[in-house]
Structure formats: structure tokens, C-alpha cells
Coordinates of C-alpha atoms in Angstrom, one line a residue:
X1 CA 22.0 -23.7 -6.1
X2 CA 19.7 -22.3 -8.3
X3 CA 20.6 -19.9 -11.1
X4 CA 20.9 -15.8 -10.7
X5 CA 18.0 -14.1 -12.2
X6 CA 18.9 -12.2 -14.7
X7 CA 19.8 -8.9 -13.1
X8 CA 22.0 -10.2 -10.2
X9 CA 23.9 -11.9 -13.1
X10 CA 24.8 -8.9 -14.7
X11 CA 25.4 -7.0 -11.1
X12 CA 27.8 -9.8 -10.2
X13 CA 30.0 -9.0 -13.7
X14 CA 29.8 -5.3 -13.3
X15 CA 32.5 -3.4 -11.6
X16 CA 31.0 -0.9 -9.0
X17 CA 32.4 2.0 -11.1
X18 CA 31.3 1.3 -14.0
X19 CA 30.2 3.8 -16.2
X20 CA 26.4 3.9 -16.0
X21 CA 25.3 4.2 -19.9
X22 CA 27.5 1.0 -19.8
X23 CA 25.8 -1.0 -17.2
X24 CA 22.4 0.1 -18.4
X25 CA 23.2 -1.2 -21.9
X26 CA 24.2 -4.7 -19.8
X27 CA 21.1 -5.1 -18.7
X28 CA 19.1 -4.5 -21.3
X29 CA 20.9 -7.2 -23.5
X30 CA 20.1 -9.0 -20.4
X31 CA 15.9 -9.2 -20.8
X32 CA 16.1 -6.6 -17.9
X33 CA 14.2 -3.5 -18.3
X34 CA 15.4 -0.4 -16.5
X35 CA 14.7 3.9 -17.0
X36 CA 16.4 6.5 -16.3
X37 CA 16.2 8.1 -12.9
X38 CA 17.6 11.7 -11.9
X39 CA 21.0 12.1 -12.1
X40 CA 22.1 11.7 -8.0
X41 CA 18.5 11.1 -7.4
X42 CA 15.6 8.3 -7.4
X43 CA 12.5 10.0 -9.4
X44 CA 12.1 8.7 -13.2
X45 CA 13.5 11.4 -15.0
X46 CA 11.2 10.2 -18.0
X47 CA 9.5 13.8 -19.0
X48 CA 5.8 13.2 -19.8
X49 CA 6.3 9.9 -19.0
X50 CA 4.3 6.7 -16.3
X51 CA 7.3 6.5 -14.2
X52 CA 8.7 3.0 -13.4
X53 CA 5.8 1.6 -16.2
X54 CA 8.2 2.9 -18.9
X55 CA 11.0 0.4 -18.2
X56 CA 12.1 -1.6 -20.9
X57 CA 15.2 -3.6 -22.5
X58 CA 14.9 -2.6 -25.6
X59 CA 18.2 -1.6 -26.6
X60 CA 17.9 1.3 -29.3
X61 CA 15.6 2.9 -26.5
X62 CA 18.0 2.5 -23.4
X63 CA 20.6 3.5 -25.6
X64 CA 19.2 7.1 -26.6
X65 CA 17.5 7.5 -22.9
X66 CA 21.2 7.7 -21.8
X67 CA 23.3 8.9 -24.8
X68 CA 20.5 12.4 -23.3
X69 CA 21.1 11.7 -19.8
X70 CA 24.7 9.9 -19.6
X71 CA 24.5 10.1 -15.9
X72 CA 21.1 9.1 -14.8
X73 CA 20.8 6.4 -12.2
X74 CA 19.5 3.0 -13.0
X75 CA 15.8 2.1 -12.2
X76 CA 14.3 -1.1 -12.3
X77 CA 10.9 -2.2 -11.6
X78 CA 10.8 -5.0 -9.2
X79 CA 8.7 -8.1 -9.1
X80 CA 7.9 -10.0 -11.6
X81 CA 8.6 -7.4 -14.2
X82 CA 12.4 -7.5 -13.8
X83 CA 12.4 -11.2 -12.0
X84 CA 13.3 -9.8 -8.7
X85 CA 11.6 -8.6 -5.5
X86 CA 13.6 -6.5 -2.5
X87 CA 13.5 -6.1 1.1
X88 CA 14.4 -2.7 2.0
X89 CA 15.9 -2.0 5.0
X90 CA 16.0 2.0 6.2
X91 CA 17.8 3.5 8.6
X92 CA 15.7 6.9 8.5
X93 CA 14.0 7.7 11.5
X94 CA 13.7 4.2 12.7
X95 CA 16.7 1.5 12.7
X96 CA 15.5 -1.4 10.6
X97 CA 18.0 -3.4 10.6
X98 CA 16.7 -4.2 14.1
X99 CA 13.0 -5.6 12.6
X100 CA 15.1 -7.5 9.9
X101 CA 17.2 -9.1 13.2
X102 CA 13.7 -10.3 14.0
X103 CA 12.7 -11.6 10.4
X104 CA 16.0 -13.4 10.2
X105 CA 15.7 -15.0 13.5
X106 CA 11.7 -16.2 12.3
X107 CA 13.2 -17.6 8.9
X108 CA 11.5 -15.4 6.8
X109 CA 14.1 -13.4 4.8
X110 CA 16.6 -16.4 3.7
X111 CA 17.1 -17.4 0.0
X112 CA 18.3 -14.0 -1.0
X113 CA 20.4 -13.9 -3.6
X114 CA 22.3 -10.6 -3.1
X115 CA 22.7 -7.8 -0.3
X116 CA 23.3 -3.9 -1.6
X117 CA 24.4 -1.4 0.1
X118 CA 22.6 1.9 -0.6
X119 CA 24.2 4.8 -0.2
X120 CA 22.4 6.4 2.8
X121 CA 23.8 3.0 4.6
X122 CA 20.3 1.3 4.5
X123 CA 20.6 -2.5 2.7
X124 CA 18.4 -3.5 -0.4
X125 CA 18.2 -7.3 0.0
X126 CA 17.6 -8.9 -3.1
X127 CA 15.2 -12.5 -4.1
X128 CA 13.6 -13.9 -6.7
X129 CA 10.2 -12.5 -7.4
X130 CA 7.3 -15.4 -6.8
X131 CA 5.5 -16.6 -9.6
X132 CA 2.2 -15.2 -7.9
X133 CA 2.0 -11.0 -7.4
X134 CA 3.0 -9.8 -4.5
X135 CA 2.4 -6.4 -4.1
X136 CA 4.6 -3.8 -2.8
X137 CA 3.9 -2.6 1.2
X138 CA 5.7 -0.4 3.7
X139 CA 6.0 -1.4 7.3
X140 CA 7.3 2.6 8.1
X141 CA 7.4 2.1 11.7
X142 CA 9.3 -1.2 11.2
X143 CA 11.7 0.6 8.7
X144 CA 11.6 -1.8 6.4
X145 CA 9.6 -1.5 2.9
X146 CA 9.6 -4.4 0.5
X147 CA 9.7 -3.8 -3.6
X148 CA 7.7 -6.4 -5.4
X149 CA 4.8 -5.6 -7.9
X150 CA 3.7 -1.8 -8.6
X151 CA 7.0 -1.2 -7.2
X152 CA 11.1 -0.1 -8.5
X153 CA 14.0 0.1 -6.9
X154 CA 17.4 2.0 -7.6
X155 CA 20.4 -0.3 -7.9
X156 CA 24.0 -0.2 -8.4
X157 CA 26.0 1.3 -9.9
X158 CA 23.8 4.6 -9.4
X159 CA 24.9 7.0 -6.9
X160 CA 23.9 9.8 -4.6
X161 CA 25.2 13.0 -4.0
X162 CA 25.1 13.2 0.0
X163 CA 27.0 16.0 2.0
X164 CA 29.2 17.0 -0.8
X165 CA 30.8 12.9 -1.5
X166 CA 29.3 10.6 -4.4
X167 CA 28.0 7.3 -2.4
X168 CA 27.6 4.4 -4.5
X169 CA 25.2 1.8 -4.9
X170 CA 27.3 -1.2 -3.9
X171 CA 26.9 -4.9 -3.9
X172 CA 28.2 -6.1 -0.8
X173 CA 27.3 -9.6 -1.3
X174 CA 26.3 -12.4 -3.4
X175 CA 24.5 -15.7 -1.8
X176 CA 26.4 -18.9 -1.6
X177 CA 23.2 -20.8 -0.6
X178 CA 20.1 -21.9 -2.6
X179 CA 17.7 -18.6 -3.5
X180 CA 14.3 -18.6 -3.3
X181 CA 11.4 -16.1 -3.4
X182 CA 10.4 -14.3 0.0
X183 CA 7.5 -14.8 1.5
X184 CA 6.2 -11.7 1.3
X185 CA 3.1 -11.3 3.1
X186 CA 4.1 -13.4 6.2
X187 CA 7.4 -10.8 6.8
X188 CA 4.9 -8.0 6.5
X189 CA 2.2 -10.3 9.0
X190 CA 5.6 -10.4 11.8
X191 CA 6.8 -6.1 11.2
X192 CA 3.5 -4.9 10.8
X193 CA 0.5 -7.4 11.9
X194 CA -2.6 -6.4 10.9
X195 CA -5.4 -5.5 13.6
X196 CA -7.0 -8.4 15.5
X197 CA -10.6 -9.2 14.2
X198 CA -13.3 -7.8 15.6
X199 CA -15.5 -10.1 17.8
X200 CA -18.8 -11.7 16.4
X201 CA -21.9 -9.8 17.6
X202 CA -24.4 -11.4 19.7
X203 CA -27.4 -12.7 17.5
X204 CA -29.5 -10.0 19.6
X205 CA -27.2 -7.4 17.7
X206 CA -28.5 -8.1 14.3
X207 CA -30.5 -5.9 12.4
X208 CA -32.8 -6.6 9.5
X209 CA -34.1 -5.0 6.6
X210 CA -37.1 -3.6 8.3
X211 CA -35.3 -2.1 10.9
X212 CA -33.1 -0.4 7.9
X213 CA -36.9 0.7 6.4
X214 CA -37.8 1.9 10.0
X215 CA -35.2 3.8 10.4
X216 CA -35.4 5.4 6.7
X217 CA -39.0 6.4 7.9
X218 CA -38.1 8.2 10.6
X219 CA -34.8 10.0 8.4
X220 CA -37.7 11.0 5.7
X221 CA -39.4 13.2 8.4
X222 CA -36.3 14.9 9.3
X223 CA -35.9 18.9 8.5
X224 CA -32.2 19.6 9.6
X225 CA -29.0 17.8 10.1
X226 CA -30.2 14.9 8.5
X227 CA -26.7 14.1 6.8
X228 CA -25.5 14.1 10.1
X229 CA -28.7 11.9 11.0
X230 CA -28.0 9.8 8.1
X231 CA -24.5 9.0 9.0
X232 CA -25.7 7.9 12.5
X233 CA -28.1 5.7 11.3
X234 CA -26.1 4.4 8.9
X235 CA -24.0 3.5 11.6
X236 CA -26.1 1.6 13.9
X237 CA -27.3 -0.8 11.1
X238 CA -23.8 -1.6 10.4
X239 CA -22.8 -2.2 14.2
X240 CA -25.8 -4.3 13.9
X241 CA -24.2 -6.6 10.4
X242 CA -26.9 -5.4 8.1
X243 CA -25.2 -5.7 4.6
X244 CA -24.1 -2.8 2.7
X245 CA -26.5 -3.3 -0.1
X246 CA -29.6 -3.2 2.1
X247 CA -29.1 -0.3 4.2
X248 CA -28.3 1.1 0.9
X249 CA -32.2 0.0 -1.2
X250 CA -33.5 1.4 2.7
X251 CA -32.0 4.8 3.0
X252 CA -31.8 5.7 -0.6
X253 CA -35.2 6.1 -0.2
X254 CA -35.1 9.1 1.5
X255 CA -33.7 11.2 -1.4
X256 CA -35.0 14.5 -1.7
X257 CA -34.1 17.5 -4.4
X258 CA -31.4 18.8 -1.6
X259 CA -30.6 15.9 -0.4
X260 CA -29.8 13.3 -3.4
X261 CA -28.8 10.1 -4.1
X262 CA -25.6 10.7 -4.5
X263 CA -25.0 12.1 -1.3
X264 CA -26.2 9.5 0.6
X265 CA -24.6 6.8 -0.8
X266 CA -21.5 8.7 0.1
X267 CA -22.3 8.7 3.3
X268 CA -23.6 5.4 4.1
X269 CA -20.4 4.1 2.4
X270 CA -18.2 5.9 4.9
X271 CA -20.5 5.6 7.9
X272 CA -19.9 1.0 7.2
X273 CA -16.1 2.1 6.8
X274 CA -16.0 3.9 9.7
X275 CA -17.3 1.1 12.2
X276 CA -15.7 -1.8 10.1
X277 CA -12.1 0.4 10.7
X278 CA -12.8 2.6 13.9
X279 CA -14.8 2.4 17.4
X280 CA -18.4 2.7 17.0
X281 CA -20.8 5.3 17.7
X282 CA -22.1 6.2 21.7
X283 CA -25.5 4.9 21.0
X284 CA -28.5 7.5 22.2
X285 CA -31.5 4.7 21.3
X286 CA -32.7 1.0 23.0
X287 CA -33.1 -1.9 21.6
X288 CA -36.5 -3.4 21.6
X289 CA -36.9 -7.3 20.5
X290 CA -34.0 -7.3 18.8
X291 CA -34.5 -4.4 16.7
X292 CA -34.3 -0.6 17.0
X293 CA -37.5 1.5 18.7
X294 CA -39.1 4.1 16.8
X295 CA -37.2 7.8 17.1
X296 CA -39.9 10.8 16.8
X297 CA -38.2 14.1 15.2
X298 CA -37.4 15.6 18.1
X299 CA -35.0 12.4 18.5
X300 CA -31.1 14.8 19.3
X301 CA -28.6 13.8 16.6
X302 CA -25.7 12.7 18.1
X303 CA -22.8 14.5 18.2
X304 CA -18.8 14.3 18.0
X305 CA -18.1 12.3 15.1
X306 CA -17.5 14.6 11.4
X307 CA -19.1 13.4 8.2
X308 CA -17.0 11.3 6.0

């Protein structure tokens, strides 16, 4: 079996009552850094301060954070920061210990290396953190969040104030079997799978950089609505896989003293993330050979979609 990181070491020696200057301390000594959070709460209680970024284990520092604030909770910042990344398990709105049923069954949350209790009666399942970042996500509608870079966690032996009775932070168990770091992004592939990939365009689809031109022709002749114009256009070019940076050297083009630069480029930029995110726009014009027919000004704008 592989060693206990740091901080599950010092949880495993600490009784679940003990005072919280006192376990702080303990884990500073320990390499671990932790801050203060609100007394009964989870929100850094560092005034002024960058949240979970001012973690440390230096000593003198812990020391004074909590001789000021004897009963603030215990943060630490998860991932490779502190040595340890969490799988947490909600049972707010949406029962996740049913998703992590799922996860278990799939062999993607073994090699823990301890199981808290949180007060609320969720579970904060503790690994090693993975050499590599792995960045903290939320599955919301899977109830389950996992804590690993740019992430912190609140662990025992803080406590809550809920309905009137101090909950602890509790350790309910330690692992018996070898740990090992979770793999992070295939648990978040199973609860929360990302959308499938959009089919390839038939090569009659395509658009070039003269169609982009053609189309910034007919935009530079346009008296009203041309944002609106602009983000339609932008639109069909990238339905029709013209990169980014061309439709951009096309339609900047058509700057004008109300109508800058900077505007456009705005709205070309959310016109590609609209059709690489969203369905596309109900196209008004035909294709001709492959590219897009010339639209005189009295072409209608389309309507129905708002301006990113």
C-alpha cells in the first residue's frame, strides 16, 4: 500500500474534536498549507485577501491567522497544491450518491485514500492528486463536483452550524487498499459527457476566402442593420468551415467611423461561437458552384437570432 499523503496522515491522528487552532497548526508542520475559512462557514475569511491562493504552512502565519479567528474552519486547496484531489458527492437538489453508484460500478473512483462525511450528509472522497493538472469541474446535474487544481475544499475538523446543532466534518473512513490518483477527466466523460461532434460538412459546404470578400462587398453597401447583417454573414462562412482568421482580414474591411473595427470583430467572434456551440442559422440565400450568390441591398436580414 502506498503511503498517506501528507494531509490524510495528519487527519488519521487527529481526533474529530479537536480543537481547530490545534489541527491547523498539525498541518502546517505537515507541508500542508491551509486558511482560514468563516467560522461555521466555507468562504476564506482572509480580508483583502486571493482566497484559497493565500494557503500556506508556514507556521508563524497559520499561527496568528487563528490565534484572530480561533474558530475558523480549515481550508485547503486541493490538487497538487496540498497533494490531494476530491470527489464531491452532494446531496442538494440531486442525489449523487446515485452518479457515484455508477462511477464505482465503471472503476473509476477506486484508490481513494479516505471518505469524509460533510456535514450536510454529502461525502468528500479523498485521492492523491496526479502529477499532471487536473482542473476542477462540476457535473451539477450529476451532483457530484470534483476538487483538484484552482480548486479547495473544507475538511475535518471544521464544522457547520445547521438548524441550530454543530455538524462536524468527519472522517468516516480510511482505505485499506492501495491509493492511487483519480482519473479525473474520464469520471467527468461518464456523469457529464460532452456533446457528440458535429458531423463533417460535405466538400460542397466549404467556403473560400473570396466568398468571405464577396460577401464583405455586399456588407460595405449596407445602410441599416448591418451588425445584424454582419452577424449573419458571419455565420454562413462559418457553417461553411472558413477559418476564423479569414473571415476576419474579409469583413474587417468593411469598417466605417460608426461601425469600427472593434465592433466587428466582436461580432464575428460570437457569430463562429454561436454555430461551433448552437444550431445554425435558417439560411435566406443559394448556393451557386459551391459558393454563395451575390445579395443586392435590398437582400431582408434575417431575423430571430440577438447579437452576441
Amino acid at each position: 500500500m502506498a503511503s498517506r499523503s501528507a494531509l490524510i496522515d495528519v487527519l488519521a491522528h487527529l481526533g474529530e474534536e479537536a480543537p481547530l487552532p490545534v489541527a491547523a497548526r498539525a498541518l502546517a508542520q505537515a507541508g500542508v498549507p491551509v486558511f482560514p475559512c468563516a467560522p461555521s462557514g466555507k468562504s476564506p475569511l482572509i480580508r483583502d485577501g486571493r482566497g484559497f491562493h493565500d494557503a500556506t504552512a508556514d507556521l508563524g502565519r497559520v499561527e496568528s491567522w487563528w490565534r484572530q479567528a480561533p474558530a475558523a474552519n480549515i481550508g485547503v486547496p486541493t490538487g497538487r497544491a496540498s497533494g490531494v484531489s476530491v470527489v464531491d458527492v452532494d446531496v442538494h437538489g440531486v442525489d449523487g450518491f446515485t452518479a457515484f453508484r455508477r462511477a464505482r460500478r465503471a472503476g473509476l473512483v477506486s484508490g481513494w485514500e479516505a471518505m469524509v462525511r460533510s456535514p450536510t450528509g454529502g461525502l468528500h472522497v479523498y485521492y492523491p492528486s496526479a502529477e499532471r493538472e487536473q482542473a476542477s469541474w462540476q457535473a451539477g446535474k450529476a451532483g457530484v463536483d470534483f476538487r483538484g487544481d484552482r480548486g479547495y475544499i473544507v475538511i475535518p475538523p471544521s464544522r457547520r452550524e445547521i438548524d441550530g446543532e454543530t455538524r462536524l466534518y468527519r472522517v468516516a473512513s480510511l482505505s485499506p487498499a492501495p491509493t492511487g490518483p483519480v482519473d479525473a477527466q474520464g469520471l467527468r466523460n461518464l456523469l457529464a459527457p460532452p456533446p457528440p461532434p458535429r458531423p463533417p460538412r460535405p466538400v460542397s459546404d466549404a467556403v473560400g476566402s473570396e466568398d468571405a470578400r464577396r460577401m464583405a462587398s455586399w456588407l460595405s453597401r449596407q445602410d441599416t442593420d448591418r451588425n445584424l447583417k454582419l452577424f449573419w454573414v458571419s455565420c454562413r462562412l462559418a457553417e461553411g468551415d472558413l477559418p476564423l482568421a479569414d473571415a476576419l482580414d474579409a469583413l474587417v474591411t468593411v469598417a466605417q467611423p460608426d461601425f469600427g473595427e472593434r465592433e466587428i470583430t466582436r461580432t464575428v467572434h460570437s457569430a463562429y461561437r454561436t454555430v461551433a456551440t448552437g444550431p445554425t442559422l435558417t439560411r435566406t440565400g443559394e448556393r451557386s458552384g459551391g459558393g454563395f450568390v451575390e445579395l443586392d441591398a435590398q437582400t431582408p436580414a434575417p431575423t430571430g437570432r440577438g447579437l452576441g
